[in-house]
mmCIF file of C-alpha atoms in Angstrom:
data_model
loop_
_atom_site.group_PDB
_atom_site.id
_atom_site.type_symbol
_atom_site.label_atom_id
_atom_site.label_comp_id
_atom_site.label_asym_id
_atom_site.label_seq_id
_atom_site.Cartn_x
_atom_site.Cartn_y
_atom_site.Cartn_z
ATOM 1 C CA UNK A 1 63.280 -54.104 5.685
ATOM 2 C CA UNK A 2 64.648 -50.841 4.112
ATOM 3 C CA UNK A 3 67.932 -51.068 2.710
ATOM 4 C CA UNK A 4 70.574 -48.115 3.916
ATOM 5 C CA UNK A 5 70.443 -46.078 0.473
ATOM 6 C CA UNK A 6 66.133 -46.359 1.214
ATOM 7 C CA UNK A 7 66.463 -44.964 4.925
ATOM 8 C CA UNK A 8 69.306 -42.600 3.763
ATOM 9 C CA UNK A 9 66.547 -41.090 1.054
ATOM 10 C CA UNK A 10 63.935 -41.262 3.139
ATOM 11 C CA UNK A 11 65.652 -38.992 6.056
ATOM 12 C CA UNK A 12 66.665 -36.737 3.292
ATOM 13 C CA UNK A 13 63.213 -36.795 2.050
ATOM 14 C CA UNK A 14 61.998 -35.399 5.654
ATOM 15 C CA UNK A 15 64.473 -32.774 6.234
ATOM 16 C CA UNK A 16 63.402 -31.077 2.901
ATOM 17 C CA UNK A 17 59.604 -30.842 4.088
ATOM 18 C CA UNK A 18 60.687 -29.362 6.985
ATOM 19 C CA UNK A 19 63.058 -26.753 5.606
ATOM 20 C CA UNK A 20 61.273 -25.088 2.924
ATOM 21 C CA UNK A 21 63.979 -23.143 2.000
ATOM 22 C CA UNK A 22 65.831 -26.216 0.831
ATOM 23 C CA UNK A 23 65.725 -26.172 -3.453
ATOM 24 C CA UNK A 24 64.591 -29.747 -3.036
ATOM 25 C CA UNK A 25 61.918 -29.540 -0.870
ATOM 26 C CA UNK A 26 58.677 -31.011 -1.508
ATOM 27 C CA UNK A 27 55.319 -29.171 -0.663
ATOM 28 C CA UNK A 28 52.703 -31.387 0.916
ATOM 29 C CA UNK A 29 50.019 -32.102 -0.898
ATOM 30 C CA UNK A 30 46.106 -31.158 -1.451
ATOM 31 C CA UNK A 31 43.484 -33.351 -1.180
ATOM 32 C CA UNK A 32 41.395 -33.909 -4.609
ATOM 33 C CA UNK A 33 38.276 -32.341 -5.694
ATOM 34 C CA UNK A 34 34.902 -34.062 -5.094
ATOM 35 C CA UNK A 35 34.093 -35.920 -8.289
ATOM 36 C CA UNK A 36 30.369 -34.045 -7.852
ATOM 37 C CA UNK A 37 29.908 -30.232 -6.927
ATOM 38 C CA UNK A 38 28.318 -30.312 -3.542
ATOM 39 C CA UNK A 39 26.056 -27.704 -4.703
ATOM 40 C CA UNK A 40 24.367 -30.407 -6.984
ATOM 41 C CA UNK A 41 25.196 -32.652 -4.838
ATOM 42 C CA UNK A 42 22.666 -31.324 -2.142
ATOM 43 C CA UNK A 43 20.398 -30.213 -4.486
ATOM 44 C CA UNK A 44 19.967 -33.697 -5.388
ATOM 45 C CA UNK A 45 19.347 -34.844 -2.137
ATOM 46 C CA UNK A 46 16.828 -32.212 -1.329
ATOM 47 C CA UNK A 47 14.781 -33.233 -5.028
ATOM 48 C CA UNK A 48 15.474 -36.629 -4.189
ATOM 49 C CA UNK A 49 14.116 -36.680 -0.380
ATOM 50 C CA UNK A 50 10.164 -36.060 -1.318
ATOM 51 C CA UNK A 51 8.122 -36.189 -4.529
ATOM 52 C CA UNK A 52 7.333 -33.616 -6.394
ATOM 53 C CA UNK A 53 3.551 -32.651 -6.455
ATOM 54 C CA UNK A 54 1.821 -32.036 -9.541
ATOM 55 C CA UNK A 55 0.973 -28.640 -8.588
ATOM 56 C CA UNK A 56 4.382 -27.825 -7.809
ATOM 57 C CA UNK A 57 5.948 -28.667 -10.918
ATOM 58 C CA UNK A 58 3.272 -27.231 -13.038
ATOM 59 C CA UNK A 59 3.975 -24.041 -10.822
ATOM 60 C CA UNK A 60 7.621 -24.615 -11.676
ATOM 61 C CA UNK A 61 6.731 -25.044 -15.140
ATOM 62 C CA UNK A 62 4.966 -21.356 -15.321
ATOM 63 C CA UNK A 63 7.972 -19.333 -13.307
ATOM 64 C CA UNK A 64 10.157 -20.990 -16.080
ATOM 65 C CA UNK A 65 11.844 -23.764 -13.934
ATOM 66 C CA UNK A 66 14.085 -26.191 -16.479
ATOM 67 C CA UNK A 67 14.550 -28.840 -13.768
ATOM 68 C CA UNK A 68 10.858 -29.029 -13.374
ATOM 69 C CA UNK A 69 9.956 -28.592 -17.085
ATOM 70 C CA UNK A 70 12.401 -31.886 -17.513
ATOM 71 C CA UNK A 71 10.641 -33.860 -15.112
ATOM 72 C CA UNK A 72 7.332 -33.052 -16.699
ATOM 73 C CA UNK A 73 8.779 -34.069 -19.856
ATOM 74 C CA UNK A 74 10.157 -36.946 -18.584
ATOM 75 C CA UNK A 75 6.200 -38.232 -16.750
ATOM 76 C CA UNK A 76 4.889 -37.395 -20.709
ATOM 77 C CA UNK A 77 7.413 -39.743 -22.285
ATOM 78 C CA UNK A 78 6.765 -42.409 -19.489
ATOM 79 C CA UNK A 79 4.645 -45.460 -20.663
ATOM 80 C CA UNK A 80 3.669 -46.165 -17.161
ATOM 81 C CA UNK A 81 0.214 -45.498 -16.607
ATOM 82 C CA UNK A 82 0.956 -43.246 -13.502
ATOM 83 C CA UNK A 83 3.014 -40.937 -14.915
ATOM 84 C CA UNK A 84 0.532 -40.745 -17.991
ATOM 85 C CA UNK A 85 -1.637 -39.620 -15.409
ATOM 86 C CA UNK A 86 0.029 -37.223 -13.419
ATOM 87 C CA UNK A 87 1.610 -36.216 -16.772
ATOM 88 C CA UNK A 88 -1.902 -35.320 -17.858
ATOM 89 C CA UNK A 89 -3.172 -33.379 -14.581
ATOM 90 C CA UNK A 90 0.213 -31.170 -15.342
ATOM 91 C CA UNK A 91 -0.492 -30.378 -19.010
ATOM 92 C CA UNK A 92 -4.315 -30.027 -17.616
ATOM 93 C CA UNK A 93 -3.149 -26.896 -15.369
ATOM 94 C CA UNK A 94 -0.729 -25.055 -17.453
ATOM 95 C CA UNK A 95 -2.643 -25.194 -20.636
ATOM 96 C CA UNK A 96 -4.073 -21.921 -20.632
ATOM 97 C CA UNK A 97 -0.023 -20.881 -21.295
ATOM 98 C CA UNK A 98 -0.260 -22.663 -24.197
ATOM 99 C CA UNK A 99 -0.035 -21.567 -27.758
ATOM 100 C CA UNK A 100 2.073 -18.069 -27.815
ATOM 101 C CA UNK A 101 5.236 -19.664 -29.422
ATOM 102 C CA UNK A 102 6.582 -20.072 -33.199
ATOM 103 C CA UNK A 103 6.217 -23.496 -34.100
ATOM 104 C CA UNK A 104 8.899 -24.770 -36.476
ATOM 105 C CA UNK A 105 9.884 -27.949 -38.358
ATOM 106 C CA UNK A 106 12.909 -28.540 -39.112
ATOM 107 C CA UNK A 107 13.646 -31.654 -41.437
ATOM 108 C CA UNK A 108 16.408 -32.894 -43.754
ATOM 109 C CA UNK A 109 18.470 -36.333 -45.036
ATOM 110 C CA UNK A 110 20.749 -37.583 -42.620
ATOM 111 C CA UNK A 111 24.379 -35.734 -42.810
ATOM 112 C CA UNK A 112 22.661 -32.024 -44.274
ATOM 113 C CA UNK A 113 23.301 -30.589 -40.978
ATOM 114 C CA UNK A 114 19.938 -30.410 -39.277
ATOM 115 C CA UNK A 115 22.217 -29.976 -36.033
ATOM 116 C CA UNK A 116 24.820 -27.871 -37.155
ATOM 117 C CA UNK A 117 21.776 -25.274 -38.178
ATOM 118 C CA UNK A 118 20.060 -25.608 -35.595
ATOM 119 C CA UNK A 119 23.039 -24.288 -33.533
ATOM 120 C CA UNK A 120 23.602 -21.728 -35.715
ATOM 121 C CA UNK A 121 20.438 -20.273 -36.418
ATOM 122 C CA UNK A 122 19.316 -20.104 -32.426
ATOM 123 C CA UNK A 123 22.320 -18.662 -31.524
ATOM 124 C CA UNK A 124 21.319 -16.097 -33.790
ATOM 125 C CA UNK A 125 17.194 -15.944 -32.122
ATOM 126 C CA UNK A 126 18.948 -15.576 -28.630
ATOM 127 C CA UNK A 127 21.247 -12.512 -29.639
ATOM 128 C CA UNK A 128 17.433 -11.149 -30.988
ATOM 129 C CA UNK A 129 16.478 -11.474 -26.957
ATOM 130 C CA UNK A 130 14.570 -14.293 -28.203
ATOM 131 C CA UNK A 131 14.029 -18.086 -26.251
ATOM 132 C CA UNK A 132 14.570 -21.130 -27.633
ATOM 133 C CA UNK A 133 13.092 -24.605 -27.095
ATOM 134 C CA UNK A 134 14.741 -27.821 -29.469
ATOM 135 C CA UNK A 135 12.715 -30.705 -29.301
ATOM 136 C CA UNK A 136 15.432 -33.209 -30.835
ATOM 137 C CA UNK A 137 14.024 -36.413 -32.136
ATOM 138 C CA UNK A 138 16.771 -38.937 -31.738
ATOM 139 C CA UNK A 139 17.232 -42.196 -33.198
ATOM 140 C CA UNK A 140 16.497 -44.811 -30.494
ATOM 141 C CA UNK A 141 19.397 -47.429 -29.039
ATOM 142 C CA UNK A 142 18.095 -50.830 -29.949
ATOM 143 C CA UNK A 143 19.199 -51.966 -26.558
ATOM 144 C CA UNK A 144 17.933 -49.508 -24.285
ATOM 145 C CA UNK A 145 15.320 -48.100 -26.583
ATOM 146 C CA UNK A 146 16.585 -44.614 -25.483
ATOM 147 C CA UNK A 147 17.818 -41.492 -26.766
ATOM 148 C CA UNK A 148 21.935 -41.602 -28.426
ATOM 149 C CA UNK A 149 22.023 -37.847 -27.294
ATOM 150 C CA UNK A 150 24.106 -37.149 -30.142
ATOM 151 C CA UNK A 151 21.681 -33.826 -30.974
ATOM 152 C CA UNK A 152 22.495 -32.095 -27.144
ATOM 153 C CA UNK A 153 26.357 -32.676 -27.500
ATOM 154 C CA UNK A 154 26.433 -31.573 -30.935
ATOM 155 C CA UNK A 155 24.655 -27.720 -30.066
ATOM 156 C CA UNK A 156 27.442 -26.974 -27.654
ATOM 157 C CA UNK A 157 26.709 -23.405 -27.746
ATOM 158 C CA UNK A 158 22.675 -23.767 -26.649
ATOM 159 C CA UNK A 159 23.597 -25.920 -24.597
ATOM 160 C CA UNK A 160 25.480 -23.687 -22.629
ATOM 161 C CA UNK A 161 22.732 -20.759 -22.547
ATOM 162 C CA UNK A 162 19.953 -20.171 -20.010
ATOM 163 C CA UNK A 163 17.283 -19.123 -22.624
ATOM 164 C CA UNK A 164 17.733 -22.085 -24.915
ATOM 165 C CA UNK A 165 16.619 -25.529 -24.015
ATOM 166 C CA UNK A 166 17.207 -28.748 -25.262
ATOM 167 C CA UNK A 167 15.192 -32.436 -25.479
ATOM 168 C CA UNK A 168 16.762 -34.888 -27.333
ATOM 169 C CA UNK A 169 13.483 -37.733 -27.235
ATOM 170 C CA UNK A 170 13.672 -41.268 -28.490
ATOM 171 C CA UNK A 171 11.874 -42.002 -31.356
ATOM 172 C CA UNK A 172 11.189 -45.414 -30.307
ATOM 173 C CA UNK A 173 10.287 -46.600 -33.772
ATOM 174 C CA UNK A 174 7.962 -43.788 -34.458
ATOM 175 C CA UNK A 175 6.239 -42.871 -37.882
ATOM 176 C CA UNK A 176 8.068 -40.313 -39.558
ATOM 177 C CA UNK A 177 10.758 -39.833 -36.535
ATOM 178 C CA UNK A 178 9.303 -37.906 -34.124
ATOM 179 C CA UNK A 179 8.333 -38.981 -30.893
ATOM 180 C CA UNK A 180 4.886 -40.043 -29.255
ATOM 181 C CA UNK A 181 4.671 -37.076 -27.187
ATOM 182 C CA UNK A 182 6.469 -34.840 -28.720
ATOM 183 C CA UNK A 183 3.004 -32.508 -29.026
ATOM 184 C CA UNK A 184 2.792 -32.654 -25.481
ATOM 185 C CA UNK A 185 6.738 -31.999 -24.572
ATOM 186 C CA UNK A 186 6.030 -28.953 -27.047
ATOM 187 C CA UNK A 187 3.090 -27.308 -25.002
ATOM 188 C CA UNK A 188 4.910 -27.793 -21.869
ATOM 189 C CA UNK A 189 7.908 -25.658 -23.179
ATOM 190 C CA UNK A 190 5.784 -23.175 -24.244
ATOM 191 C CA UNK A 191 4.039 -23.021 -20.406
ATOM 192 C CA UNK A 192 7.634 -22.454 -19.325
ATOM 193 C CA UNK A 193 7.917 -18.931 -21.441
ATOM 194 C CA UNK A 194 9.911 -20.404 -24.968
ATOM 195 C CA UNK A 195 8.294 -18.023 -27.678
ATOM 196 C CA UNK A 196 10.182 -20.423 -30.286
ATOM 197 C CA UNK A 197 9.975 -23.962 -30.536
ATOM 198 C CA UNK A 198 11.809 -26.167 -33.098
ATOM 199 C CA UNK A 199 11.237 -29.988 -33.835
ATOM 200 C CA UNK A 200 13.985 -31.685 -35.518
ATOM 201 C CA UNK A 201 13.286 -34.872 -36.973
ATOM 202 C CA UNK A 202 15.449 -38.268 -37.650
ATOM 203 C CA UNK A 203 15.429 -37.686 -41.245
ATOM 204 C CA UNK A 204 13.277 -37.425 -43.819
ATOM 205 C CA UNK A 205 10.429 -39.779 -45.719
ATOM 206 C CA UNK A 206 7.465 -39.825 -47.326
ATOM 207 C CA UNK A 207 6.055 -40.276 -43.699
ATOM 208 C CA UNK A 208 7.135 -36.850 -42.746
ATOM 209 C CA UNK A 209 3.448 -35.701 -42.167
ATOM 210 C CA UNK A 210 3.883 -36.300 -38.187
ATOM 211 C CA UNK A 211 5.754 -32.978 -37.670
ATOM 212 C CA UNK A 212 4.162 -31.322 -40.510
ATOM 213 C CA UNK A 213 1.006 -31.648 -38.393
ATOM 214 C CA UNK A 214 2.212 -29.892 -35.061
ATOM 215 C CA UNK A 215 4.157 -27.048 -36.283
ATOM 216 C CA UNK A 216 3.532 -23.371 -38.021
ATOM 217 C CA UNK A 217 6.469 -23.216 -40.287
ATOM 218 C CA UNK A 218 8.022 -26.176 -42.153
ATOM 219 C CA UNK A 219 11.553 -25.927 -43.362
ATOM 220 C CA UNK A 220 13.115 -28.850 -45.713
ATOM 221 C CA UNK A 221 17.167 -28.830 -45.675
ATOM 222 C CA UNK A 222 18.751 -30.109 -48.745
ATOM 223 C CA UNK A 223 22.284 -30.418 -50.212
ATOM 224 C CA UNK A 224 23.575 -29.477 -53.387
ATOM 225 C CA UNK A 225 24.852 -32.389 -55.819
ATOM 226 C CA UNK A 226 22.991 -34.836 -54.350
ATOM 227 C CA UNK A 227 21.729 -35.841 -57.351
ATOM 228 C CA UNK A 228 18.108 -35.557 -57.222
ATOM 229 C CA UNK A 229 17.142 -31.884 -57.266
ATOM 230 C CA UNK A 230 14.254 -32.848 -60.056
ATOM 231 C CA UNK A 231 13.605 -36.153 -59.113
ATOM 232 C CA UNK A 232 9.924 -37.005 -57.910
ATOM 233 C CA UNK A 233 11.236 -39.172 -54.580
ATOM 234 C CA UNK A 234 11.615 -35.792 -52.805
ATOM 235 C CA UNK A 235 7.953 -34.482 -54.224
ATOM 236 C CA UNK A 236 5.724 -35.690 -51.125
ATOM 237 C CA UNK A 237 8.009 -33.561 -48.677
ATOM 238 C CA UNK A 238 8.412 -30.405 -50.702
ATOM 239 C CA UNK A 239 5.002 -29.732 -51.110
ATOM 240 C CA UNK A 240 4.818 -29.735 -47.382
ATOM 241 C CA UNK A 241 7.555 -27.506 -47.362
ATOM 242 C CA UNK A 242 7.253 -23.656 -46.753
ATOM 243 C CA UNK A 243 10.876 -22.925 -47.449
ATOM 244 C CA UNK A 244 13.622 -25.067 -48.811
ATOM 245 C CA UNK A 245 17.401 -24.675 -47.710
ATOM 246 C CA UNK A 246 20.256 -25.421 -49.348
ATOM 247 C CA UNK A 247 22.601 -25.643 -46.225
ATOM 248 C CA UNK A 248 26.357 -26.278 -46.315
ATOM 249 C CA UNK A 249 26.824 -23.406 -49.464
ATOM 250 C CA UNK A 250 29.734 -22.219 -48.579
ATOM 251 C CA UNK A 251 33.384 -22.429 -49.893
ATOM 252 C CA UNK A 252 33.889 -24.420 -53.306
ATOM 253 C CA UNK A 253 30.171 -25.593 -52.742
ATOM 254 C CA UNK A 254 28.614 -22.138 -52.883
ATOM 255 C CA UNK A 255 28.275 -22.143 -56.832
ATOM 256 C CA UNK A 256 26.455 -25.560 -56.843
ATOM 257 C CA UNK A 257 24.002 -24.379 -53.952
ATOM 258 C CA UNK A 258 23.129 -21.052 -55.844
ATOM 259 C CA UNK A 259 22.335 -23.368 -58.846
ATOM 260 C CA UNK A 260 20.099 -26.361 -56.721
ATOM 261 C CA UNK A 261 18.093 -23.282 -55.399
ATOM 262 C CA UNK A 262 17.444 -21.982 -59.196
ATOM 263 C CA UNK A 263 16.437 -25.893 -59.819
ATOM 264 C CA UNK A 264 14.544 -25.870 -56.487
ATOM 265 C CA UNK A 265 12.456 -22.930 -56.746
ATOM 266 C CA UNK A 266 11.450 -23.647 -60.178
ATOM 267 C CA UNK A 267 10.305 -26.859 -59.168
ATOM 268 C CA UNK A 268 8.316 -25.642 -56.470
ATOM 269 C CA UNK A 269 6.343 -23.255 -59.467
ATOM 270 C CA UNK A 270 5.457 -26.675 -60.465
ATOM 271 C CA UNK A 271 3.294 -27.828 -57.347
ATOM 272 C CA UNK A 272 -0.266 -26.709 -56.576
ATOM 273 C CA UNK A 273 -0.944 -23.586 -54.328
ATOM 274 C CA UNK A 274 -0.761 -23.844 -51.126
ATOM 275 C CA UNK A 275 -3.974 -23.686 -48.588
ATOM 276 C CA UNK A 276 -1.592 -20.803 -46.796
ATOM 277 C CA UNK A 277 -1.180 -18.630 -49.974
ATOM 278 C CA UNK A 278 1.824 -18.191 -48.882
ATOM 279 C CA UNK A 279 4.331 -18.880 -51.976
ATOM 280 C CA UNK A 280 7.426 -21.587 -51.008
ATOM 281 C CA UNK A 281 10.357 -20.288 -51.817
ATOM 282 C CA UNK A 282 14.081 -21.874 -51.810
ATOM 283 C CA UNK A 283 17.121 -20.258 -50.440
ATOM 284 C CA UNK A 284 20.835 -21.095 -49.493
ATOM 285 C CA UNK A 285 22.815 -21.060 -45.942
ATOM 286 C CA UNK A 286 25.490 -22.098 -44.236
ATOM 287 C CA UNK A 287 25.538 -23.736 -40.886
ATOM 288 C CA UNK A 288 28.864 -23.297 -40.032
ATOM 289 C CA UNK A 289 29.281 -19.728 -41.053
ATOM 290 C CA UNK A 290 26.022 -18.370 -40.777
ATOM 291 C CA UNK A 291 25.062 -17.175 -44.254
ATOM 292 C CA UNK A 292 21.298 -16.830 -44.747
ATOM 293 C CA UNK A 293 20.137 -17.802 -41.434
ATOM 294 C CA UNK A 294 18.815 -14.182 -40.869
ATOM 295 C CA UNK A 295 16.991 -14.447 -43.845
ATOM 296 C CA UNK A 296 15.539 -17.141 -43.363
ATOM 297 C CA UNK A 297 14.114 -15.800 -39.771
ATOM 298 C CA UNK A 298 12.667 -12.896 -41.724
ATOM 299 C CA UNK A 299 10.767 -15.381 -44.078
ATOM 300 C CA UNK A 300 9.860 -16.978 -40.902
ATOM 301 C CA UNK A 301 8.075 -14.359 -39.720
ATOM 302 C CA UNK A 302 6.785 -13.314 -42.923
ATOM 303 C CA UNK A 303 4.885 -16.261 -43.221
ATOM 304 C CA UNK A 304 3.309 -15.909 -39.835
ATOM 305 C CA UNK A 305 2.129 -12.520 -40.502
ATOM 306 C CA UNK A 306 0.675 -13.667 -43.967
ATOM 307 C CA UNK A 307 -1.222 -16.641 -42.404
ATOM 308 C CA UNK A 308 -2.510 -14.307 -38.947
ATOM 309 C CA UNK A 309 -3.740 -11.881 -41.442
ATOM 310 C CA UNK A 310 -5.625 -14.390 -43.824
ATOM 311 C CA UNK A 311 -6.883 -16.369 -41.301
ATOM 312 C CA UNK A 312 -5.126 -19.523 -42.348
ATOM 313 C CA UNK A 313 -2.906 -19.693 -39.152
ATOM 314 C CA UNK A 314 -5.546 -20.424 -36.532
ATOM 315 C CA UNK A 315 -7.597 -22.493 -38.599
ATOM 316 C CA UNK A 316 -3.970 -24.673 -39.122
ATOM 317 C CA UNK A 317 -3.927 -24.781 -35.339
ATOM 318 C CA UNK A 318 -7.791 -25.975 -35.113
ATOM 319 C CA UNK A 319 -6.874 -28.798 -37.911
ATOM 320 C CA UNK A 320 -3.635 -30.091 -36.155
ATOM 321 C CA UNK A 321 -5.575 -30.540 -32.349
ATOM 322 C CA UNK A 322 -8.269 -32.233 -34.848
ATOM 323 C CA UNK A 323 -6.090 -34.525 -36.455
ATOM 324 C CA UNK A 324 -4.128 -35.378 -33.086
ATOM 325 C CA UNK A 325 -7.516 -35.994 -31.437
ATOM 326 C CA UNK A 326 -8.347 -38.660 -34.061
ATOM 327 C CA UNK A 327 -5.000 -40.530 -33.921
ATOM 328 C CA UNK A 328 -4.699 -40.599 -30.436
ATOM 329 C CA UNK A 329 -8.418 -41.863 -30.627
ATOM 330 C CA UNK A 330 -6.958 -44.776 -32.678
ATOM 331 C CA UNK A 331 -4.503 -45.238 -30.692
ATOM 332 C CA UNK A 332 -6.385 -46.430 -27.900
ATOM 333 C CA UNK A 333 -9.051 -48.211 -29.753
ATOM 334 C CA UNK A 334 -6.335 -50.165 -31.427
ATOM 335 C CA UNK A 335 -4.488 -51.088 -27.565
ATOM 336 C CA UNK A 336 -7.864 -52.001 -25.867
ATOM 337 C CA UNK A 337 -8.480 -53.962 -28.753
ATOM 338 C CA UNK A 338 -5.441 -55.846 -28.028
ATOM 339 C CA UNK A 339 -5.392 -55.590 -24.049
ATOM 340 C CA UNK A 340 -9.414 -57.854 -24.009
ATOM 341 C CA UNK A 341 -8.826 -61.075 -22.437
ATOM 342 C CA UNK A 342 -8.138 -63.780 -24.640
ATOM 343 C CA UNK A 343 -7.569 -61.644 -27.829
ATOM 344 C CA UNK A 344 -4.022 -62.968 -28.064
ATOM 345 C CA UNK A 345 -5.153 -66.571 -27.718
ATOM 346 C CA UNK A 346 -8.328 -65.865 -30.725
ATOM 347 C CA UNK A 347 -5.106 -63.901 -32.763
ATOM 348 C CA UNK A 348 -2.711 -67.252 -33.026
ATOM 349 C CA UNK A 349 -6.193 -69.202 -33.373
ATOM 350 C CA UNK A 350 -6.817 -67.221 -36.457
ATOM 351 C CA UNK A 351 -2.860 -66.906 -38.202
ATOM 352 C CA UNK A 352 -2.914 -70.673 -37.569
ATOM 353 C CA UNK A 353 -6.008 -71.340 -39.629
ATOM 354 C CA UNK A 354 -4.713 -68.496 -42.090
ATOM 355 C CA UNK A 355 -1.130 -70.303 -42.819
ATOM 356 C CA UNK A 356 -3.292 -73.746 -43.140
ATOM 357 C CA UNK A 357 -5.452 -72.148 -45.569
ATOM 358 C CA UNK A 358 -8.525 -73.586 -43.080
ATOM 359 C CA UNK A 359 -9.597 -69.622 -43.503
ATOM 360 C CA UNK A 360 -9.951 -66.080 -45.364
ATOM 361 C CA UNK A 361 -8.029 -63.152 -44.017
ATOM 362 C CA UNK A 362 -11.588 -61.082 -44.298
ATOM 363 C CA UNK A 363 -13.595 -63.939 -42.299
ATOM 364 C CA UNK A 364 -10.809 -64.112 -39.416
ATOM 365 C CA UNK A 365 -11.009 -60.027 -39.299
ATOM 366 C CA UNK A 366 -14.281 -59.958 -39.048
ATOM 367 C CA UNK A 367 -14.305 -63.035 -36.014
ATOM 368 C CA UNK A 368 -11.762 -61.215 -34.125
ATOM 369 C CA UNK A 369 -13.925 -57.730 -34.347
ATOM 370 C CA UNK A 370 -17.035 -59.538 -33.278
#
């Protein structure tokens, strides 16, 4: 029951709505915004209502369709064995697209600011008319075995622009932190019209070789002061690399960077010569303010025009379809090995009579292969 003060309020109330030229009146008011745009909100529906074909989405793929290219992307990364297939008929009919792109790996310890570049340097290739693809390999949640996404959120401004495209892919445990498929993701960007691709990795290793075998141009990121400019731990990586960076030389850090790219450089004099002839060199740059990044394009494209003109650039391409050929080979062996009935039973037959010393690890191998 309303009290007299309540009712006297609430009359009061009323009479202001309906005299808007009362000071105190209150407006009536709107009804909220859908939570989803109905534009994507029907779009949805419509991608939602039948499944795509493969020749539609390779179609899609060509006329430079993102939605489509993710979906393609998303079949290659599938483990089912239907999507691996319809996966395969799409790479199958937009192959001959394939191969008229810049190929670049892009590699670094965690915290140099392999994303902060990245940003940087291809908002600098779109102002040059040019279009990007990032392939960004992600470390993998140990719960969901998916992508963090922390690459996409962090390139805010490519993210935003219609000739730049970004993957962020699980690595799922992978060698060297790049994904299965990234090879395949790759091609299918460069079917959709990206003339530049980049691969960012996890971080860097000894095992770094993955994306060193699927791109054209390999560059290493390093930090100044970190303490092992002329240490060997590094060596296996930089005589992969075709250009080393000192990022982050800006500010009080610039004088250090100048000085790790003296130490770099004159390392680099130190490894053999590269198949390439193409001479590493060592540089400095700064994601955040963009020093260096447009040299480092123009070395970029130096080093494709030395290896088109010596030959070395196509026969790199030949090697790297050789080499994935092989492991993908293994691959297979190695999971129909495992997938023959009763191989899991002869596998804990054999550990047992290993850890009982009953056995030799050589005899057991050779059982299980016969």
């Amino acid at each position: 029951m309303e009290t007299p003060n309540e009712d006297i309020g609430k009359k009061n109330q009323d009479s202001d709505i309906a005299n808007p030229k009362s000071a105190l009146s209150v407006n009536p008011g709107v009804a909220d915004a859908p939570a989803i745009s109905p534009y994507i909100r029907d779009q949805r529906k419509t991608l939602n209502r039948k499944e795509i074909s493969v020749e539609e989405l390779a179609t899609g793929i060509l006329s430079g369709n993102r939605t489509h290219l993710s979906k393609a992307i998303t079949l290659v990364e599938s483990n089912l064995e239907a999507h691996n297939d319809k996966a395969q008929a799409i790479l199958e009919l937009v192959m001959p697209k394939v191969g008229n792109s810049i190929r670049m790996g892009i590699t670094g310890v965690p915290g140099v600011g392999k994303s902060t570049f990245i940003e940087s340097f291809g908002s600098y290739l779109l102002e040059q008319n040019h279009k990007l693809a990032v392939l960004a390999i992600d470390p993998s949640s140990q719960r969901t075995k998916g992508s963090i996404l922390g690459d996409k959120t962090r390139m805010e401004i490519l993210s935003k622009s219609e000739n730049a495209f970004i993957r962020p892919s699980p690595s799922s445990g992978s060698l060297g932190g790049v994904a299965r498929k990234t090879r395949e993701s790759m091609y299918l960007c460069e079917a959709a019209g990206f003339d530049t691709i980049i691969i960012e990795t996890v971080g860097v290793g000894q095992s770094e070789t993955q994306v060193h075998s699927m791109v054209d141009f390999f560059l290493l990121l390093m930090l100044a002061g970190a303490g092992d400019e002329l240490q060997g731990i590094k060596r296996g990586i930089m005589e992969m690399a075709d250009l080393i960076a000192i990022n982050k030389a800006d500010g009080p850090n610039e004088p250090f960077a100048m000085r790790a790219r003296v130490e770099y450089e004159s390392a680099l004099h130190l490894f053999p010569a590269p198949e390439s002839k193409w001479t590493p060199r060592a540089t400095t740059c700064s994601g955040i303010g963009g020093k260096g990044i447009e040299e480092i394009w123009k070395l970029v494209l130096d080093y494709i025009s030395t290896t088109k003109s010596n030959g070395y650039y196509v026969k790199n391409r030949e090697n790297q379809t050789r080499m994935w050929f092989e492991e993908t080979l293994r691959e297979a062996v190695l999971e129909q090995f495992f997938m023959r009935p009763g191989k899991k039973e002869a596998i804990l037959e054999s550990e047992t009579k290993l850890m009982s010393g009953q056995s030799t690890l050589l005899k057991e191998i050779k059982r299980l292969m016969d």
